[in-house]
Coordinates of C-alpha atoms in Angstrom, one line a residue:
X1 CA 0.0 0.0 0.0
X2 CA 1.5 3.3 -1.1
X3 CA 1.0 6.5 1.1
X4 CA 0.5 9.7 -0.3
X5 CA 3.7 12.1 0.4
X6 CA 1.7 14.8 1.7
X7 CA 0.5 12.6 4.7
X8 CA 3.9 11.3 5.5
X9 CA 5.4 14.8 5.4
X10 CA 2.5 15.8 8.5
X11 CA 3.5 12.7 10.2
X12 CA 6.9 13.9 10.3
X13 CA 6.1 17.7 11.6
X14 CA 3.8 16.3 14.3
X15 CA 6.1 13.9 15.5
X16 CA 9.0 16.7 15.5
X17 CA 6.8 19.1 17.4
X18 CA 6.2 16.5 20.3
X19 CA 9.7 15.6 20.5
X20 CA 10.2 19.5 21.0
X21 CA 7.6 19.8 23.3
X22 CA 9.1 17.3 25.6
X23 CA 12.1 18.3 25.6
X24 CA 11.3 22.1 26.8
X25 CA 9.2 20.8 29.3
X26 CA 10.4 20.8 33.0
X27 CA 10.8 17.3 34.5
X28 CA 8.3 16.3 36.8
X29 CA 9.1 16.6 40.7
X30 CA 7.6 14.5 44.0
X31 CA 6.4 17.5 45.6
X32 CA 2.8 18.8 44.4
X33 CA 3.0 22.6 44.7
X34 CA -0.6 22.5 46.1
X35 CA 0.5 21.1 49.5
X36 CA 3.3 23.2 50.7
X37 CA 6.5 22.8 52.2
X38 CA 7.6 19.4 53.2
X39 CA 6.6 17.9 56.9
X40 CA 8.9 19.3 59.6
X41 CA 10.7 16.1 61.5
X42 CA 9.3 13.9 63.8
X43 CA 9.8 15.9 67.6
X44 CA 10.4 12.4 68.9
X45 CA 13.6 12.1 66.5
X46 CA 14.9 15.8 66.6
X47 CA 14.9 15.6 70.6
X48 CA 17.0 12.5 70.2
X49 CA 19.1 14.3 67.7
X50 CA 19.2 17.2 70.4
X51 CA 20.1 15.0 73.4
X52 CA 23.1 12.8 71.4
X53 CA 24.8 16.2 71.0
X54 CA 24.2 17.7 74.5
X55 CA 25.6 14.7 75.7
X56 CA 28.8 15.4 73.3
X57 CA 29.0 18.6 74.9
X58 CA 32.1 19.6 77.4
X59 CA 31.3 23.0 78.5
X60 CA 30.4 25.1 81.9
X61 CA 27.1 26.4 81.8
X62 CA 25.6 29.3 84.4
X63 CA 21.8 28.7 84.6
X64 CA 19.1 31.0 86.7
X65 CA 16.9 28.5 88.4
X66 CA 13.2 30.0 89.3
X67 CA 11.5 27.4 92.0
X68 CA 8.1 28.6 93.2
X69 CA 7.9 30.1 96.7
X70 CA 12.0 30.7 96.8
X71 CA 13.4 33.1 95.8
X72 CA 15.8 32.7 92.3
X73 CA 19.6 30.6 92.6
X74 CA 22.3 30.9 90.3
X75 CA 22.8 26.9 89.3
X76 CA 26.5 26.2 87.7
X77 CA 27.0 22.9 85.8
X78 CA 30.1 21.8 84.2
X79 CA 30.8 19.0 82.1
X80 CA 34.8 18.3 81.9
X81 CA 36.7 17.3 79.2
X82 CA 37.1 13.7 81.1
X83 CA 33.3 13.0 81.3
X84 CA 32.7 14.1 84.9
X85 CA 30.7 16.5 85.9
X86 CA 29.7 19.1 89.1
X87 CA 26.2 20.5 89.4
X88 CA 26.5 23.7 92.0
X89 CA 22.9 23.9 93.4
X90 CA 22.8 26.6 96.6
X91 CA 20.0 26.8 99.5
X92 CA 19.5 22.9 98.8
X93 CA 20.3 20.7 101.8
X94 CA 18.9 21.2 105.2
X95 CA 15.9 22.5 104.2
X96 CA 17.5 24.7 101.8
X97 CA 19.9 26.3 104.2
X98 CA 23.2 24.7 103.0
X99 CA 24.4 25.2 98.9
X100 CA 26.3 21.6 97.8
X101 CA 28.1 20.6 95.1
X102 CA 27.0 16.8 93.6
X103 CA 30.1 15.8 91.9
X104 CA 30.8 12.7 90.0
X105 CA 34.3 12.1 88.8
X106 CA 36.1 8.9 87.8
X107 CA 33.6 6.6 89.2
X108 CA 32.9 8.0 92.2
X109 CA 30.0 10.8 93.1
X110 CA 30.5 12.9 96.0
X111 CA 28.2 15.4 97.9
X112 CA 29.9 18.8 98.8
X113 CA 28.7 21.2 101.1
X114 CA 29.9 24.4 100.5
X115 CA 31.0 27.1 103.0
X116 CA 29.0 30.1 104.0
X117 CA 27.8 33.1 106.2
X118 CA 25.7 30.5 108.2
X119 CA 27.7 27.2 107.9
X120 CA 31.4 27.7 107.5
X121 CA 31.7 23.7 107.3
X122 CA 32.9 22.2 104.3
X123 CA 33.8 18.7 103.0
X124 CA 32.8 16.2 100.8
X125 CA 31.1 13.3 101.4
X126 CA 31.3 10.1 98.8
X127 CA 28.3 8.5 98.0
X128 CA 27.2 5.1 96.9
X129 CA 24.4 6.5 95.5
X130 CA 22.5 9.5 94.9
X131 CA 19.0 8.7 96.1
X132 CA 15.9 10.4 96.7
X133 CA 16.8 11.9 100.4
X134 CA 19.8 14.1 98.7
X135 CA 18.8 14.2 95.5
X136 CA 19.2 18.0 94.1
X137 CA 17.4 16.7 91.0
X138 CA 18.9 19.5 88.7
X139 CA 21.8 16.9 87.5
X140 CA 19.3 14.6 85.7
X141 CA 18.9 17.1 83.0
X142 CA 22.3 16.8 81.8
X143 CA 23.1 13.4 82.4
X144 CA 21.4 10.2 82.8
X145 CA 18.3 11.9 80.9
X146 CA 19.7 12.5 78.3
X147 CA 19.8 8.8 77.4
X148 CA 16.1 8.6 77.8
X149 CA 16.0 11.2 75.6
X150 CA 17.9 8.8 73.0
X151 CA 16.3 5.8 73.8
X152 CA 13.2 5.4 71.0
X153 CA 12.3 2.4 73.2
X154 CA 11.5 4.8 76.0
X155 CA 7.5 5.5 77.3
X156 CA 7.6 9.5 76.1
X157 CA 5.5 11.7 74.4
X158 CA 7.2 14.4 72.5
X159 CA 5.9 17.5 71.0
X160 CA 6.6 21.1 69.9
X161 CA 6.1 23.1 72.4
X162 CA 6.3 27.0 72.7
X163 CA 9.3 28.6 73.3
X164 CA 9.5 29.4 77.1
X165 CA 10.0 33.2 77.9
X166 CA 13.8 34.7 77.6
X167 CA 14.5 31.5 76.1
X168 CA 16.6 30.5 72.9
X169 CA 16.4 27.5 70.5
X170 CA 13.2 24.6 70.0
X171 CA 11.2 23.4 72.7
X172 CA 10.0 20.0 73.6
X173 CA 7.2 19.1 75.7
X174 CA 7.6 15.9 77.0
X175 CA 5.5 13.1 79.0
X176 CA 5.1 9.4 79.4
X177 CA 2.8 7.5 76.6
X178 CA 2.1 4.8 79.4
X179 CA 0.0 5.8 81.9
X180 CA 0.6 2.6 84.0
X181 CA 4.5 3.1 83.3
X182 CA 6.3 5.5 85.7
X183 CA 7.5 8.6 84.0
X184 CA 11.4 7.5 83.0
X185 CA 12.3 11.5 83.5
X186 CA 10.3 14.6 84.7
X187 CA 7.5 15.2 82.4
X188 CA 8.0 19.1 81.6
X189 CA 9.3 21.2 78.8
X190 CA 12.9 21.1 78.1
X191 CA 14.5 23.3 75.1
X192 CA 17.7 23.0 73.5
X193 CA 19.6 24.9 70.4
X194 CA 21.1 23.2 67.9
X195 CA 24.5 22.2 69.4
X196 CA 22.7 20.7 72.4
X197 CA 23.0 23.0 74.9
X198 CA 20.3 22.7 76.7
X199 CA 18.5 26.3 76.7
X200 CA 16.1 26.1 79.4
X201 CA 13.8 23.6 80.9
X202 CA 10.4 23.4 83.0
X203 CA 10.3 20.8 85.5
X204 CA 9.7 19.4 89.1
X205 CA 12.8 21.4 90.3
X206 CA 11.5 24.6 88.8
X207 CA 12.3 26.6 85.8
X208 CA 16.2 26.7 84.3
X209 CA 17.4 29.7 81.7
X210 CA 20.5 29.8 80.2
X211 CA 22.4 32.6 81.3
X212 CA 24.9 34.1 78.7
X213 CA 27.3 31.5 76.5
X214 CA 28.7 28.6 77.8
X215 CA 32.3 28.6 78.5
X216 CA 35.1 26.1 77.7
X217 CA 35.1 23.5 80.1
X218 CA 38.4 22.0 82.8
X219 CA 40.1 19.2 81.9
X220 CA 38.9 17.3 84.7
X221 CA 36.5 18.2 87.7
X222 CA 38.4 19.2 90.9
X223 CA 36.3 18.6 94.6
X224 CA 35.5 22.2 96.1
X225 CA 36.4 20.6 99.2
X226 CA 38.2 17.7 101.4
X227 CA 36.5 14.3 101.2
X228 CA 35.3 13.6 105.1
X229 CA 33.8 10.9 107.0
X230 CA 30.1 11.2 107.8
X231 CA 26.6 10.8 106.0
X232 CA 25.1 13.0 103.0
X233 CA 23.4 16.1 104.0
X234 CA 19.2 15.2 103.3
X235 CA 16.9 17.9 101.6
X236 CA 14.7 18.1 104.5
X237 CA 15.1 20.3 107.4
X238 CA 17.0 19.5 110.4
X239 CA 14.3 18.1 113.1
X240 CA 13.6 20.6 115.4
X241 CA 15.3 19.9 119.2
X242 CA 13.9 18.4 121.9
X243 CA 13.1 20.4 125.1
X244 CA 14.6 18.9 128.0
X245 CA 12.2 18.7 130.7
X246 CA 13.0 21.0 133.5
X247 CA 13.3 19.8 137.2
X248 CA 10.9 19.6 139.4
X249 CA 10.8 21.4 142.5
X250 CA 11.3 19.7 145.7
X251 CA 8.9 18.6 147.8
X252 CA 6.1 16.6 146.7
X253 CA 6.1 13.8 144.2
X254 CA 3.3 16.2 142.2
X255 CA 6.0 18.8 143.0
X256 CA 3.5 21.3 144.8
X257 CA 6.1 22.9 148.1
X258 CA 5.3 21.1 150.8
X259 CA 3.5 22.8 153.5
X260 CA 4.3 22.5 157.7
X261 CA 1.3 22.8 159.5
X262 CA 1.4 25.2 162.3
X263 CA 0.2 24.9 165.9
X264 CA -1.2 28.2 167.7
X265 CA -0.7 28.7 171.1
X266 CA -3.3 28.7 173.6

């Protein structure tokens, strides 16, 4: 079957024209302009994200500490280049009469009390433990949570949260997903910036703000005092002490005087 010239020679043009067409035309992308910009990241996995670099982190750290019903402490935390670390929390033992030092270097951990206007003592005390009785609770934010933080196997709930006044960097609000599970860290709101410094935080202990830049941190941490014999200072107050009873006055056993009958004379 012969075809006409004239209809080959349109076959050509159209088929020339399409080939143009698709080469001019920009190549297709995933993202449909319709739906905006891509998804932020999961909260769950930037916390993690924030919390493997805090923990990276070897710096010293000055921190105002806001705690209902007392009035605002300057909180110190330094990291060393070693590892250890020293959280200086004042008004804390004794019924927040007594600032201390918890310290842990090597593997030891050591309470310090520091000196002051109303206890010139000092010393440090090593510890087997930090339990609840002592516990200044200020610490957990830069260590041992921080590996909940990292642990996707942990109970938490993490979301965006807003930024907490005079605060820098994203915040997380963060609480258990189990309610039968105890709560692996503080629920609160905890805020870091990018590096993992941790910016601020809202928890049990009260409200933390970074104060100015962190500074290069010691080699190693050195005790602010002599390690001593003797138990940890607790939290509570000191109970109060006893009244000693005060003597009885002689005489009766009900310790009413005793009385000599008289006789009159006649």
């Amino acid at each position: 079957m012969r075809v006409a010239r004239p209809l080959l020679a349109l076959v050509a043009v159209a088929t020339a024209a399409a080939l143009a067409t698709a080469c001019s035309s920009p190549p297709p992308t995933d993202a449909d302009p319709t739906t905006g910009p891509a998804a932020p990241d999961d909260p769950r996995s930037v916390l993690a994200a924030r919390a493997a670099a805090a923990k990276d982190l070897r710096q010293t750290a000055l921190y105002a500490l806001k705690t209902t019903g007392r009035a605002d402490r300057s909180v110190s935390v330094t990291v060393a280049q070693d590892g250890g670390w020293k959280v200086d929390v004042p008004a804390t033992a004794l019924g927040g009469t007594v600032d201390i030092s918890l310290v842990r270097t090597g593997d030891a951990y050591y309470q310090c009390a520091l000196p002051s206007a109303a206890r010139p003592q000092s010393g440090c005390v090593r510890l087997t433990k930090v339990v609840s009785a002592y516990d200044p609770k200020v610490q957990h934010l830069f260590t041992d949570w921080l590996e909940v933080f990292m642990d996707r196997q942990a109970a938490l709930a993490v979301t965006v949260a807003t930024t907490l006044p005079g605060v820098q960097g994203t915040c997380f609000s963060v609480d258990t997903s189990a309610v039968s599970v105890k709560a692996p860290v503080d629920p609160g709101i905890y805020c870091y910036a990018d590096n993992g410094t941790l910016t601020g935080a809202r928890t049990s202990v009260g409200t933390l703000t970074l104060v100015g830049a962190p500074t290069p941190a010691p080699p190693t941490i050195t005790l602010p005092g002599a390690v001593v014999p003797g138990p940890p200072l607790p939290n509570a107050s000191p109970p109060a002490p006893s009244l000693t009873p005060s003597a009885k006055p002689s005489g009766t056993p009900s310790g009413k005087p005793t009385v000599t009958p008289t006789t009159s004379k006649g």
